[in-house]
Amino acid sequence: MTISLSKGQRIDLTKMNPGLKNAILGLGWDTNKYAGGQEFDLDASAFLLHENGKANGIEDFVFYNNLNAYGGAVVHTGDNRDGEGEGDDEQIKLDFSKIPAHIHRIGITVTIHDAAARMQNFGQVSNAFVRLVDEATGAEILRYDLGEDFSVETAIVFCELYRNGGEWKFQAVGSGFSGGLSALANNYGLDAK
């Protein structure tokens, strides 16, 4: 049975799902087509954060040009450039047993590629969601539908996973940024230039 979360809610992920080792984070969205508009290219990313809440370098940033971190601990399955079709548009896989002890939090984000040049923002995106699936069983454990609360933002933190003692928790975030990937990277301690 899927647990549906609201913005700000947290859930004990591994405590409620003993034995959860491999998870798939499925991210999806629809774009509003409008006359004269260009195609949308939304990109999912994962920021692997240390105790100070920051990523230390490219090795802590998983995205379409760096698909794998820490020997398969976090893996991006590839860039979907058009978001067409039903279901997940992009996926990020987690192997909790491989995530190094110095990684305390993982921020899962989505940005609009070339948003400023294309004059695009999340006000033109609908039905955005993130869901977490147990890779071993295929069972959807939780889902967070972001709603339509965005206008000028070009980057959104969908959710964060974080350690609490020996357990992993999931938090539905839904926090938007203007300035796209660069602003998001700066928030997490990286220089996106």
PDB file of C-alpha atoms in Angstrom:
ATOM      1  CA  MET A   1       0.000   0.000   0.000  1.00  0.00           C
ATOM      2  CA  THR A   2       1.413   3.374  -1.035  1.00  0.00           C
ATOM      3  CA  ILE A   3       1.741   6.154   1.520  1.00  0.00           C
ATOM      4  CA  SER A   4       0.809   9.533   0.050  1.00  0.00           C
ATOM      5  CA  LEU A   5       2.791  12.434   1.538  1.00  0.00           C
ATOM      6  CA  SER A   6       2.150  16.162   1.750  1.00  0.00           C
ATOM      7  CA  LYS A   7       4.762  18.922   1.622  1.00  0.00           C
ATOM      8  CA  GLY A   8       6.948  18.855   4.735  1.00  0.00           C
ATOM      9  CA  GLN A   9       5.916  15.366   5.852  1.00  0.00           C
ATOM     10  CA  ARG A  10       8.561  12.862   6.900  1.00  0.00           C
ATOM     11  CA  ILE A  11       8.475   9.099   7.001  1.00  0.00           C
ATOM     12  CA  ASP A  12      10.733   6.447   8.560  1.00  0.00           C
ATOM     13  CA  LEU A  13      11.703   4.710   5.359  1.00  0.00           C
ATOM     14  CA  THR A  14      13.892   1.798   6.425  1.00  0.00           C
ATOM     15  CA  LYS A  15      12.255   1.285   9.827  1.00  0.00           C
ATOM     16  CA  MET A  16       8.822   0.865   8.203  1.00  0.00           C
ATOM     17  CA  ASN A  17      10.302  -1.279   5.427  1.00  0.00           C
ATOM     18  CA  PRO A  18      12.811  -3.628   7.080  1.00  0.00           C
ATOM     19  CA  GLY A  19      15.164  -5.190   4.580  1.00  0.00           C
ATOM     20  CA  LEU A  20      14.807  -2.346   2.068  1.00  0.00           C
ATOM     21  CA  LYS A  21      18.174  -2.324   0.320  1.00  0.00           C
ATOM     22  CA  ASN A  22      17.568  -1.046  -3.203  1.00  0.00           C
ATOM     23  CA  ALA A  23      15.070   1.679  -4.014  1.00  0.00           C
ATOM     24  CA  ILE A  24      14.051   3.468  -7.190  1.00  0.00           C
ATOM     25  CA  LEU A  25      13.045   7.113  -7.024  1.00  0.00           C
ATOM     26  CA  GLY A  26      10.739   7.721  -9.976  1.00  0.00           C
ATOM     27  CA  LEU A  27      10.211  11.365 -10.915  1.00  0.00           C
ATOM     28  CA  GLY A  28       7.559  12.520 -13.329  1.00  0.00           C
ATOM     29  CA  TRP A  29       5.881  15.610 -14.750  1.00  0.00           C
ATOM     30  CA  ASP A  30       3.785  16.953 -17.589  1.00  0.00           C
ATOM     31  CA  THR A  31       4.483  20.187 -19.446  1.00  0.00           C
ATOM     32  CA  ASN A  32       1.839  22.600 -20.634  1.00  0.00           C
ATOM     33  CA  LYS A  33       2.152  23.042 -24.370  1.00  0.00           C
ATOM     34  CA  TYR A  34       1.581  26.583 -25.565  1.00  0.00           C
ATOM     35  CA  ALA A  35       1.749  28.310 -28.938  1.00  0.00           C
ATOM     36  CA  GLY A  36       5.275  29.179 -30.068  1.00  0.00           C
ATOM     37  CA  GLY A  37       6.833  27.436 -27.081  1.00  0.00           C
ATOM     38  CA  GLN A  38       9.958  25.320 -27.249  1.00  0.00           C
ATOM     39  CA  GLU A  39      10.242  21.749 -26.009  1.00  0.00           C
ATOM     40  CA  PHE A  40      10.817  21.274 -22.293  1.00  0.00           C
ATOM     41  CA  ASP A  41      13.799  19.276 -21.028  1.00  0.00           C
ATOM     42  CA  LEU A  42      13.544  18.620 -17.309  1.00  0.00           C
ATOM     43  CA  ASP A  43      16.460  16.971 -15.522  1.00  0.00           C
ATOM     44  CA  ALA A  44      16.527  15.006 -12.273  1.00  0.00           C
ATOM     45  CA  SER A  45      19.644  15.192 -10.087  1.00  0.00           C
ATOM     46  CA  ALA A  46      20.833  13.905  -6.723  1.00  0.00           C
ATOM     47  CA  PHE A  47      23.083  15.882  -4.380  1.00  0.00           C
ATOM     48  CA  LEU A  48      24.904  13.685  -1.854  1.00  0.00           C
ATOM     49  CA  LEU A  49      25.462  15.803   1.222  1.00  0.00           C
ATOM     50  CA  HIS A  50      27.970  15.545   4.025  1.00  0.00           C
ATOM     51  CA  GLU A  51      27.363  16.331   7.694  1.00  0.00           C
ATOM     52  CA  ASN A  52      27.645  20.075   6.954  1.00  0.00           C
ATOM     53  CA  GLY A  53      24.722  19.831   4.492  1.00  0.00           C
ATOM     54  CA  LYS A  54      26.969  20.410   1.471  1.00  0.00           C
ATOM     55  CA  ALA A  55      28.320  18.359  -1.420  1.00  0.00           C
ATOM     56  CA  ASN A  56      32.130  18.367  -1.616  1.00  0.00           C
ATOM     57  CA  GLY A  57      32.539  18.073  -5.395  1.00  0.00           C
ATOM     58  CA  ILE A  58      31.361  16.450  -8.607  1.00  0.00           C
ATOM     59  CA  GLU A  59      31.639  13.014  -6.957  1.00  0.00           C
ATOM     60  CA  ASP A  60      28.678  14.064  -4.748  1.00  0.00           C
ATOM     61  CA  PHE A  61      26.503  15.184  -7.679  1.00  0.00           C
ATOM     62  CA  VAL A  62      24.591  12.638  -9.794  1.00  0.00           C
ATOM     63  CA  PHE A  63      22.983  13.973 -12.986  1.00  0.00           C
ATOM     64  CA  TYR A  64      22.823  13.347 -16.755  1.00  0.00           C
ATOM     65  CA  ASN A  65      26.605  13.899 -17.185  1.00  0.00           C
ATOM     66  CA  ASN A  66      27.643  11.956 -14.060  1.00  0.00           C
ATOM     67  CA  LEU A  67      25.305   8.963 -13.783  1.00  0.00           C
ATOM     68  CA  ASN A  68      26.923   7.033 -10.935  1.00  0.00           C
ATOM     69  CA  ALA A  69      28.289   7.832  -7.478  1.00  0.00           C
ATOM     70  CA  TYR A  70      30.226   5.721  -4.995  1.00  0.00           C
ATOM     71  CA  GLY A  71      30.292   2.481  -6.987  1.00  0.00           C
ATOM     72  CA  GLY A  72      26.566   2.256  -7.607  1.00  0.00           C
ATOM     73  CA  ALA A  73      25.292   3.754  -4.339  1.00  0.00           C
ATOM     74  CA  VAL A  74      23.325   6.329  -6.368  1.00  0.00           C
ATOM     75  CA  VAL A  75      22.673   5.798 -10.091  1.00  0.00           C
ATOM     76  CA  HIS A  76      20.809   8.026 -12.561  1.00  0.00           C
ATOM     77  CA  THR A  77      19.228   5.822 -15.244  1.00  0.00           C
ATOM     78  CA  GLY A  78      19.554   8.429 -18.016  1.00  0.00           C
ATOM     79  CA  ASP A  79      18.223  11.684 -19.401  1.00  0.00           C
ATOM     80  CA  ASN A  80      14.680  11.819 -20.776  1.00  0.00           C
ATOM     81  CA  ARG A  81      14.692  14.874 -23.028  1.00  0.00           C
ATOM     82  CA  ASP A  82      10.980  15.239 -23.716  1.00  0.00           C
ATOM     83  CA  GLY A  83       8.987  13.934 -20.719  1.00  0.00           C
ATOM     84  CA  GLU A  84       6.492  12.261 -23.037  1.00  0.00           C
ATOM     85  CA  GLY A  85       4.378   9.330 -21.913  1.00  0.00           C
ATOM     86  CA  GLU A  86       2.921   8.101 -18.653  1.00  0.00           C
ATOM     87  CA  GLY A  87       4.756   7.104 -15.485  1.00  0.00           C
ATOM     88  CA  ASP A  88       8.279   8.035 -14.456  1.00  0.00           C
ATOM     89  CA  ASP A  89      10.118  10.470 -16.704  1.00  0.00           C
ATOM     90  CA  GLU A  90      13.492   9.903 -15.007  1.00  0.00           C
ATOM     91  CA  GLN A  91      14.702   7.542 -12.288  1.00  0.00           C
ATOM     92  CA  ILE A  92      17.416   7.561  -9.661  1.00  0.00           C
ATOM     93  CA  LYS A  93      18.342   4.247  -8.036  1.00  0.00           C
ATOM     94  CA  LEU A  94      19.668   3.966  -4.493  1.00  0.00           C
ATOM     95  CA  ASP A  95      21.581   1.094  -2.914  1.00  0.00           C
ATOM     96  CA  PHE A  96      21.440   1.929   0.794  1.00  0.00           C
ATOM     97  CA  SER A  97      24.146  -0.653   1.598  1.00  0.00           C
ATOM     98  CA  LYS A  98      26.654   1.208  -0.622  1.00  0.00           C
ATOM     99  CA  ILE A  99      25.986   4.781   0.519  1.00  0.00           C
ATOM    100  CA  PRO A 100      29.135   5.806   2.425  1.00  0.00           C
ATOM    101  CA  ALA A 101      28.798   6.673   6.108  1.00  0.00           C
ATOM    102  CA  HIS A 102      29.967  10.258   5.436  1.00  0.00           C
ATOM    103  CA  ILE A 103      26.876  10.930   3.279  1.00  0.00           C
ATOM    104  CA  HIS A 104      24.139  12.096   5.656  1.00  0.00           C
ATOM    105  CA  ARG A 105      21.495  13.448   3.274  1.00  0.00           C
ATOM    106  CA  ILE A 106      20.531  13.111  -0.389  1.00  0.00           C
ATOM    107  CA  GLY A 107      18.673  15.946  -2.084  1.00  0.00           C
ATOM    108  CA  ILE A 108      16.580  14.884  -5.085  1.00  0.00           C
ATOM    109  CA  THR A 109      15.950  17.771  -7.456  1.00  0.00           C
ATOM    110  CA  VAL A 110      14.519  18.605 -10.869  1.00  0.00           C
ATOM    111  CA  THR A 111      15.610  21.541 -13.027  1.00  0.00           C
ATOM    112  CA  ILE A 112      14.473  22.909 -16.375  1.00  0.00           C
ATOM    113  CA  HIS A 113      17.372  22.795 -18.847  1.00  0.00           C
ATOM    114  CA  ASP A 114      18.072  26.166 -20.486  1.00  0.00           C
ATOM    115  CA  ALA A 115      15.019  27.659 -18.737  1.00  0.00           C
ATOM    116  CA  ALA A 116      16.070  31.310 -19.021  1.00  0.00           C
ATOM    117  CA  ALA A 117      16.821  31.131 -22.751  1.00  0.00           C
ATOM    118  CA  ARG A 118      13.595  29.230 -23.418  1.00  0.00           C
ATOM    119  CA  MET A 119      11.544  31.449 -21.059  1.00  0.00           C
ATOM    120  CA  GLN A 120      10.276  28.403 -19.164  1.00  0.00           C
ATOM    121  CA  ASN A 121       9.475  27.829 -15.485  1.00  0.00           C
ATOM    122  CA  PHE A 122       7.662  25.384 -13.214  1.00  0.00           C
ATOM    123  CA  GLY A 123       4.448  27.387 -13.595  1.00  0.00           C
ATOM    124  CA  GLN A 124       4.262  25.629 -16.979  1.00  0.00           C
ATOM    125  CA  VAL A 125       4.763  22.168 -15.453  1.00  0.00           C
ATOM    126  CA  SER A 126       1.940  20.110 -13.965  1.00  0.00           C
ATOM    127  CA  ASN A 127       1.395  16.743 -12.292  1.00  0.00           C
ATOM    128  CA  ALA A 128       4.942  16.663 -10.881  1.00  0.00           C
ATOM    129  CA  PHE A 129       5.606  13.779  -8.504  1.00  0.00           C
ATOM    130  CA  VAL A 130       8.243  11.645  -6.875  1.00  0.00           C
ATOM    131  CA  ARG A 131       7.622   8.062  -5.818  1.00  0.00           C
ATOM    132  CA  LEU A 132       9.809   5.530  -4.078  1.00  0.00           C
ATOM    133  CA  VAL A 133       9.677   1.893  -5.156  1.00  0.00           C
ATOM    134  CA  ASP A 134      11.288  -1.155  -3.556  1.00  0.00           C
ATOM    135  CA  GLU A 135      13.391  -2.421  -6.469  1.00  0.00           C
ATOM    136  CA  ALA A 136      13.310  -6.029  -5.222  1.00  0.00           C
ATOM    137  CA  THR A 137       9.505  -6.306  -5.062  1.00  0.00           C
ATOM    138  CA  GLY A 138       8.366  -3.534  -7.417  1.00  0.00           C
ATOM    139  CA  ALA A 139       6.061  -2.256  -4.675  1.00  0.00           C
ATOM    140  CA  GLU A 140       5.522   1.508  -4.506  1.00  0.00           C
ATOM    141  CA  ILE A 141       6.221   2.507  -0.895  1.00  0.00           C
ATOM    142  CA  LEU A 142       5.440   6.202  -1.005  1.00  0.00           C
ATOM    143  CA  ARG A 143       4.448   9.025  -3.325  1.00  0.00           C
ATOM    144  CA  TYR A 144       4.566  12.808  -3.092  1.00  0.00           C
ATOM    145  CA  ASP A 145       2.546  14.839  -5.605  1.00  0.00           C
ATOM    146  CA  LEU A 146       3.965  18.352  -5.619  1.00  0.00           C
ATOM    147  CA  GLY A 147       0.833  20.240  -6.667  1.00  0.00           C
ATOM    148  CA  GLU A 148       0.798  23.414  -8.747  1.00  0.00           C
ATOM    149  CA  ASP A 149       2.357  25.889  -6.302  1.00  0.00           C
ATOM    150  CA  PHE A 150       5.130  27.193  -8.545  1.00  0.00           C
ATOM    151  CA  SER A 151       5.334  30.134 -10.924  1.00  0.00           C
ATOM    152  CA  VAL A 152       8.783  31.608 -11.696  1.00  0.00           C
ATOM    153  CA  GLU A 153      10.923  28.792 -10.262  1.00  0.00           C
ATOM    154  CA  THR A 154      13.250  26.903 -12.594  1.00  0.00           C
ATOM    155  CA  ALA A 155      14.545  24.338 -10.076  1.00  0.00           C
ATOM    156  CA  ILE A 156      12.797  22.357  -7.344  1.00  0.00           C
ATOM    157  CA  VAL A 157      13.982  20.173  -4.487  1.00  0.00           C
ATOM    158  CA  PHE A 158      11.387  17.395  -4.687  1.00  0.00           C
ATOM    159  CA  CYS A 159      12.510  15.455  -1.609  1.00  0.00           C
ATOM    160  CA  GLU A 160      15.403  14.590   0.653  1.00  0.00           C
ATOM    161  CA  LEU A 161      16.463  11.302   2.172  1.00  0.00           C
ATOM    162  CA  TYR A 162      18.483  11.515   5.368  1.00  0.00           C
ATOM    163  CA  ARG A 163      20.058   9.325   8.004  1.00  0.00           C
ATOM    164  CA  ASN A 164      18.733   9.262  11.529  1.00  0.00           C
ATOM    165  CA  GLY A 165      20.804   6.863  13.595  1.00  0.00           C
ATOM    166  CA  GLY A 166      20.991   3.688  11.547  1.00  0.00           C
ATOM    167  CA  GLU A 167      17.763   4.384   9.654  1.00  0.00           C
ATOM    168  CA  TRP A 168      16.931   6.350   6.504  1.00  0.00           C
ATOM    169  CA  LYS A 169      14.037   8.799   6.466  1.00  0.00           C
ATOM    170  CA  PHE A 170      12.245  10.486   3.568  1.00  0.00           C
ATOM    171  CA  GLN A 171      11.055  14.091   3.614  1.00  0.00           C
ATOM    172  CA  ALA A 172       8.687  15.618   1.043  1.00  0.00           C
ATOM    173  CA  VAL A 173      10.253  19.059   0.408  1.00  0.00           C
ATOM    174  CA  GLY A 174       8.734  20.797  -2.636  1.00  0.00           C
ATOM    175  CA  SER A 175      10.975  23.876  -2.362  1.00  0.00           C
ATOM    176  CA  GLY A 176      11.529  26.016  -5.469  1.00  0.00           C
ATOM    177  CA  PHE A 177      14.485  28.100  -6.657  1.00  0.00           C
ATOM    178  CA  SER A 178      14.871  30.694  -9.366  1.00  0.00           C
ATOM    179  CA  GLY A 179      18.190  30.556 -11.195  1.00  0.00           C
ATOM    180  CA  GLY A 180      17.991  26.905 -12.282  1.00  0.00           C
ATOM    181  CA  LEU A 181      20.715  24.354 -11.711  1.00  0.00           C
ATOM    182  CA  SER A 182      23.292  27.007 -10.833  1.00  0.00           C
ATOM    183  CA  ALA A 183      21.216  28.311  -7.896  1.00  0.00           C
ATOM    184  CA  LEU A 184      20.503  24.777  -6.734  1.00  0.00           C
ATOM    185  CA  ALA A 185      24.163  23.744  -6.937  1.00  0.00           C
ATOM    186  CA  ASN A 186      25.185  26.840  -4.961  1.00  0.00           C
ATOM    187  CA  ASN A 187      22.580  25.971  -2.310  1.00  0.00           C
ATOM    188  CA  TYR A 188      24.223  22.567  -1.936  1.00  0.00           C
ATOM    189  CA  GLY A 189      27.785  23.918  -1.857  1.00  0.00           C
ATOM    190  CA  LEU A 190      28.863  23.411  -5.483  1.00  0.00           C
ATOM    191  CA  ASP A 191      29.977  25.926  -8.068  1.00  0.00           C
ATOM    192  CA  ALA A 192      27.940  25.128 -11.197  1.00  0.00           C
ATOM    193  CA  LYS A 193      30.213  26.979 -13.614  1.00  0.00           C
TER     194      LYS A 193
END
